[in-house]
Amino acid sequence: MLDGYEMHDLTQPWSQDTPAWPTYDNPKVWYEKSLDTEKVNGQKIEFMNHTGTHLDGEKHFVAHGRDIEQVGLDELVGDAVVADISDKVGDYDVYTSEMIEDVCDVREGDILFIHTGYQEYAWHKENADPHRFFCKHPGPNAEFAEWCKEMDINYLILDCGSADHPMNTVVRDIRPELAKEAADHLGVDDLDEIFPPEGYQLMHTELFPEGIIHVENAQVPEELLNERVQIGTFPWRFRGGESSVCRCVAFE
């Protein structure tokens, strides 16, 4: 099976310790049935869709958008490229389409994995720092979103907490001290200069209506950086689902 291919798991492990997106409830896992009393283990799980590696669907931000079931396997599996911009960006930095094109051969219709390097701060890593992973990672602005449309990107995969810059999400409002830190770093008096209100969460609000969705909280091995591969993303066949936990695999 799959002769000549090596598979690489691009998925974070998932457990009750996996943190959800800020302001969302963390997962709960417990045994409703147990071997000691009923001779069978049966777990019950309660969690937000946006926990661990997950696919954001159109319906997450677009009322009339497709649910997860409507996103076909022919769209979720295809040609991909991994862009390593980890040496170009740090806390709060803004990345651009030029940075992506400088490091890899991205083609029209590709699945694009953006490796910022912030997967090293994910909850299960030796250098775990959810604060940096969710609240300080680099992200794009309007220029990048327009480029994604021009390139007809199939979908995006990110190795950090959001496809949007944290200062273009609720993080900016709930962590005003970080907003000040980010503004100082970016050299502006007001973050609206970079992230105006009309472009709030633009990687969601502007790209989802175009069918360009994304996977967040993924990870990628070093040997795939800046390489062309095939990638498959496998969410639940979730009728009515606005998003879904998923397994992401690279086929090299």
Short mmCIF file of C-alpha atoms in Angstrom, two decimals:
data_model
loop_
_atom_site.label_atom_id
_atom_site.label_comp_id
_atom_site.label_asym_id
_atom_site.label_seq_id
_atom_site.Cartn_x
_atom_site.Cartn_y
_atom_site.Cartn_z
CA MET A 1 0.00 0.00 0.00
CA LEU A 2 1.33 3.44 -1.00
CA ASP A 3 4.52 1.85 -2.34
CA GLY A 4 7.26 4.42 -2.67
CA TYR A 5 5.68 6.85 -0.21
CA GLU A 6 6.60 7.71 3.36
CA MET A 7 3.86 9.06 5.62
CA HIS A 8 4.44 11.90 8.10
CA ASP A 9 1.89 12.77 10.78
CA LEU A 10 1.28 16.54 10.88
CA THR A 11 -1.09 16.31 13.84
CA GLN A 12 -0.69 17.31 17.49
CA PRO A 13 -1.55 14.62 20.03
CA TRP A 14 -5.00 15.11 21.55
CA SER A 15 -5.99 14.64 25.21
CA GLN A 16 -7.78 16.36 28.06
CA ASP A 17 -4.60 18.43 28.46
CA THR A 18 -4.77 19.86 24.94
CA PRO A 19 -5.59 23.57 25.27
CA ALA A 20 -8.44 25.06 23.28
CA TRP A 21 -8.35 28.43 21.57
CA PRO A 22 -8.35 31.31 24.15
CA THR A 23 -11.84 32.02 25.59
CA TYR A 24 -12.98 28.49 24.62
CA ASP A 25 -13.49 25.70 27.15
CA ASN A 26 -10.74 23.12 27.46
CA PRO A 27 -11.65 19.47 26.81
CA LYS A 28 -13.02 17.07 29.40
CA VAL A 29 -12.54 13.31 29.17
CA TRP A 30 -13.98 10.82 31.64
CA TYR A 31 -15.00 7.17 31.89
CA GLU A 32 -18.73 6.44 31.78
CA LYS A 33 -17.93 2.72 31.74
CA SER A 34 -14.88 1.15 33.38
CA LEU A 35 -13.26 -2.27 33.41
CA ASP A 36 -13.26 -2.49 37.20
CA THR A 37 -17.05 -2.25 37.50
CA GLU A 38 -18.57 -3.11 34.12
CA LYS A 39 -15.78 -5.07 32.43
CA VAL A 40 -15.54 -2.55 29.61
CA ASN A 41 -13.96 0.87 29.18
CA GLY A 42 -16.12 3.58 27.64
CA GLN A 43 -15.03 7.21 27.56
CA LYS A 44 -17.12 10.33 27.24
CA ILE A 45 -15.64 13.48 25.74
CA GLU A 46 -16.76 17.11 25.86
CA PHE A 47 -14.76 19.66 23.89
CA MET A 48 -14.82 22.65 21.57
CA ASN A 49 -14.15 21.94 17.89
CA HIS A 50 -11.18 24.31 18.03
CA THR A 51 -8.97 22.12 20.20
CA GLY A 52 -5.71 20.66 18.95
CA THR A 53 -5.19 20.15 15.22
CA HIS A 54 -8.49 21.06 13.58
CA LEU A 55 -9.99 22.12 10.27
CA ASP A 56 -11.88 25.43 10.32
CA GLY A 57 -14.82 25.08 7.96
CA GLU A 58 -16.61 27.81 6.02
CA LYS A 59 -19.59 27.57 8.37
CA HIS A 60 -17.36 28.72 11.24
CA PHE A 61 -17.67 32.30 9.93
CA VAL A 62 -20.16 32.15 7.04
CA ALA A 63 -23.78 31.30 7.84
CA HIS A 64 -24.46 29.97 4.33
CA GLY A 65 -21.02 28.36 4.00
CA ARG A 66 -20.36 24.66 3.49
CA ASP A 67 -20.32 22.38 6.49
CA ILE A 68 -17.49 19.92 7.06
CA GLU A 69 -19.30 17.04 5.35
CA GLN A 70 -19.54 19.09 2.15
CA VAL A 71 -15.77 19.51 1.86
CA GLY A 72 -14.86 16.55 -0.34
CA LEU A 73 -11.85 14.28 -0.06
CA ASP A 74 -10.75 15.40 -3.54
CA GLU A 75 -10.30 18.88 -2.06
CA LEU A 76 -8.73 17.76 1.20
CA VAL A 77 -6.06 15.57 -0.42
CA GLY A 78 -3.70 17.05 -2.99
CA ASP A 79 -0.45 18.69 -4.00
CA ALA A 80 1.13 20.75 -1.26
CA VAL A 81 4.20 22.74 -0.35
CA VAL A 82 5.72 23.45 3.06
CA ALA A 83 7.02 27.02 3.43
CA ASP A 84 9.56 27.47 6.22
CA ILE A 85 9.61 31.12 7.27
CA SER A 86 10.74 30.41 10.82
CA ASP A 87 14.01 32.31 10.37
CA LYS A 88 12.17 35.36 9.03
CA VAL A 89 9.58 35.88 11.77
CA GLY A 90 9.30 36.08 15.55
CA ASP A 91 6.85 37.34 18.17
CA TYR A 92 4.13 39.56 16.66
CA ASP A 93 5.82 39.80 13.25
CA VAL A 94 3.76 40.14 10.08
CA TYR A 95 4.55 37.71 7.29
CA THR A 96 4.02 38.38 3.60
CA SER A 97 3.50 36.49 0.35
CA GLU A 98 7.03 37.47 -0.67
CA MET A 99 8.44 35.58 2.32
CA ILE A 100 6.57 32.46 1.19
CA GLU A 101 7.69 32.74 -2.42
CA ASP A 102 11.29 33.33 -1.33
CA VAL A 103 11.57 29.92 0.33
CA CYS A 104 9.49 27.48 -1.72
CA ASP A 105 7.94 26.69 -5.06
CA VAL A 106 4.31 27.51 -4.35
CA ARG A 107 1.94 26.89 -7.26
CA GLU A 108 -1.60 27.90 -8.07
CA GLY A 109 -4.11 25.62 -6.33
CA ASP A 110 -1.62 24.26 -3.78
CA ILE A 111 -2.29 23.24 -0.22
CA LEU A 112 0.09 25.56 1.65
CA PHE A 113 1.65 24.64 5.00
CA ILE A 114 3.15 27.72 6.69
CA HIS A 115 5.86 26.74 9.16
CA THR A 116 6.41 29.69 11.48
CA GLY A 117 8.41 27.63 13.97
CA TYR A 118 5.84 28.19 16.71
CA GLN A 119 4.96 24.50 16.79
CA GLU A 120 7.91 24.30 19.21
CA TYR A 121 5.77 26.12 21.80
CA ALA A 122 2.78 23.77 21.50
CA TRP A 123 1.46 22.24 24.71
CA HIS A 124 3.11 18.83 24.23
CA LYS A 125 6.61 20.06 23.34
CA GLU A 126 9.68 20.34 25.57
CA ASN A 127 9.59 24.14 25.22
CA ALA A 128 5.82 24.35 25.69
CA ASP A 129 4.61 27.93 26.00
CA PRO A 130 0.91 28.24 25.17
CA HIS A 131 1.16 31.99 25.84
CA ARG A 132 3.50 32.43 22.86
CA PHE A 133 1.77 29.74 20.79
CA PHE A 134 -1.67 31.38 20.96
CA CYS A 135 -1.00 35.04 21.76
CA LYS A 136 2.35 36.07 20.22
CA HIS A 137 2.81 34.07 17.03
CA PRO A 138 3.41 35.86 13.72
CA GLY A 139 0.56 36.31 11.28
CA PRO A 140 -0.48 37.93 8.00
CA ASN A 141 -2.23 41.12 6.97
CA ALA A 142 -4.50 42.03 4.05
CA GLU A 143 -1.75 41.70 1.44
CA PHE A 144 -1.32 38.03 2.23
CA ALA A 145 -5.05 37.30 2.11
CA GLU A 146 -5.31 38.88 -1.34
CA TRP A 147 -2.35 36.80 -2.54
CA CYS A 148 -4.07 33.61 -1.33
CA LYS A 149 -7.06 34.50 -3.50
CA GLU A 150 -4.86 35.30 -6.52
CA MET A 151 -3.04 31.97 -6.12
CA ASP A 152 -6.34 30.12 -5.61
CA ILE A 153 -4.75 28.39 -2.62
CA ASN A 154 -6.62 25.13 -1.95
CA TYR A 155 -6.36 25.46 1.82
CA LEU A 156 -3.82 26.58 4.40
CA ILE A 157 -2.19 24.72 7.28
CA LEU A 158 -0.57 26.58 10.19
CA ASP A 159 1.77 25.40 12.95
CA CYS A 160 0.48 28.00 15.41
CA GLY A 161 -2.71 28.95 17.22
CA SER A 162 -4.47 30.84 14.44
CA ALA A 163 -4.26 31.59 10.74
CA ASP A 164 -4.79 35.23 11.71
CA HIS A 165 -2.30 37.43 13.51
CA PRO A 166 -3.17 37.34 17.26
CA MET A 167 -3.61 41.11 17.22
CA ASN A 168 -6.33 40.62 14.61
CA THR A 169 -8.30 38.31 16.92
CA VAL A 170 -9.99 38.47 20.30
CA VAL A 171 -6.53 38.19 21.90
CA ARG A 172 -6.03 41.89 21.22
CA ASP A 173 -9.09 42.74 23.31
CA ILE A 174 -8.64 40.33 26.20
CA ARG A 175 -4.91 40.99 26.59
CA PRO A 176 -4.46 44.79 26.29
CA GLU A 177 -0.97 44.60 27.76
CA LEU A 178 0.06 42.32 24.88
CA ALA A 179 -1.59 44.68 22.39
CA LYS A 180 0.64 47.47 23.68
CA GLU A 181 3.67 45.20 23.47
CA ALA A 182 2.79 44.28 19.89
CA ALA A 183 2.20 47.91 18.86
CA ASP A 184 5.60 48.87 20.26
CA HIS A 185 7.24 45.98 18.43
CA LEU A 186 5.54 46.84 15.14
CA GLY A 187 6.32 50.56 15.52
CA VAL A 188 2.77 51.90 15.46
CA ASP A 189 0.73 53.99 17.90
CA ASP A 190 -2.47 52.15 17.05
CA LEU A 191 -2.73 48.57 15.80
CA ASP A 192 -5.62 49.70 13.59
CA GLU A 193 -2.91 51.02 11.26
CA ILE A 194 -1.98 47.41 10.44
CA PHE A 195 -5.17 45.57 11.36
CA PRO A 196 -8.14 47.87 10.68
CA PRO A 197 -11.53 46.87 12.15
CA GLU A 198 -13.00 46.15 8.70
CA GLY A 199 -10.37 43.43 8.24
CA TYR A 200 -10.96 41.71 11.59
CA GLN A 201 -9.93 38.03 11.38
CA LEU A 202 -9.58 38.45 7.62
CA MET A 203 -8.07 34.99 7.08
CA HIS A 204 -11.46 33.70 8.19
CA THR A 205 -13.90 36.39 7.10
CA GLU A 206 -12.41 37.15 3.67
CA LEU A 207 -11.08 33.74 2.61
CA PHE A 208 -13.84 31.40 3.81
CA PRO A 209 -16.41 32.90 1.38
CA GLU A 210 -13.89 32.08 -1.37
CA GLY A 211 -13.66 28.46 -0.21
CA ILE A 212 -10.13 28.90 1.18
CA ILE A 213 -10.28 27.31 4.63
CA HIS A 214 -7.47 26.25 6.95
CA VAL A 215 -6.06 23.85 9.52
CA GLU A 216 -4.66 25.30 12.75
CA ASN A 217 -2.37 23.81 15.43
CA ALA A 218 -0.52 21.46 13.07
CA GLN A 219 3.17 20.51 13.04
CA VAL A 220 5.68 19.37 10.44
CA PRO A 221 9.00 17.49 10.58
CA GLU A 222 12.19 19.30 9.64
CA GLU A 223 12.88 17.06 6.64
CA LEU A 224 9.78 18.39 4.85
CA LEU A 225 10.60 22.08 5.17
CA ASN A 226 10.41 23.88 1.81
CA GLU A 227 9.59 20.59 0.07
CA ARG A 228 6.73 19.68 -2.24
CA VAL A 229 4.61 16.77 -0.96
CA GLN A 230 1.05 15.51 -1.03
CA ILE A 231 -1.04 16.27 2.03
CA GLY A 232 -4.32 14.81 3.20
CA THR A 233 -6.51 16.28 5.92
CA PHE A 234 -9.13 13.95 7.38
CA PRO A 235 -11.85 15.52 9.57
CA TRP A 236 -15.02 13.84 10.76
CA ARG A 237 -17.72 13.46 8.11
CA PHE A 238 -19.53 16.05 10.19
CA ARG A 239 -22.93 17.03 8.80
CA GLY A 240 -23.69 20.55 10.01
CA GLY A 241 -20.20 20.88 11.46
CA GLU A 242 -18.68 24.35 11.42
CA SER A 243 -15.23 22.87 12.09
CA SER A 244 -13.73 19.54 13.10
CA VAL A 245 -10.77 17.95 14.80
CA CYS A 246 -8.74 16.21 12.12
CA ARG A 247 -5.74 14.09 11.24
CA CYS A 248 -3.26 15.63 8.79
CA VAL A 249 -0.79 13.46 6.90
CA ALA A 250 1.99 14.29 4.43
CA PHE A 251 2.81 11.69 1.76
CA GLU A 252 6.40 12.06 0.60
#
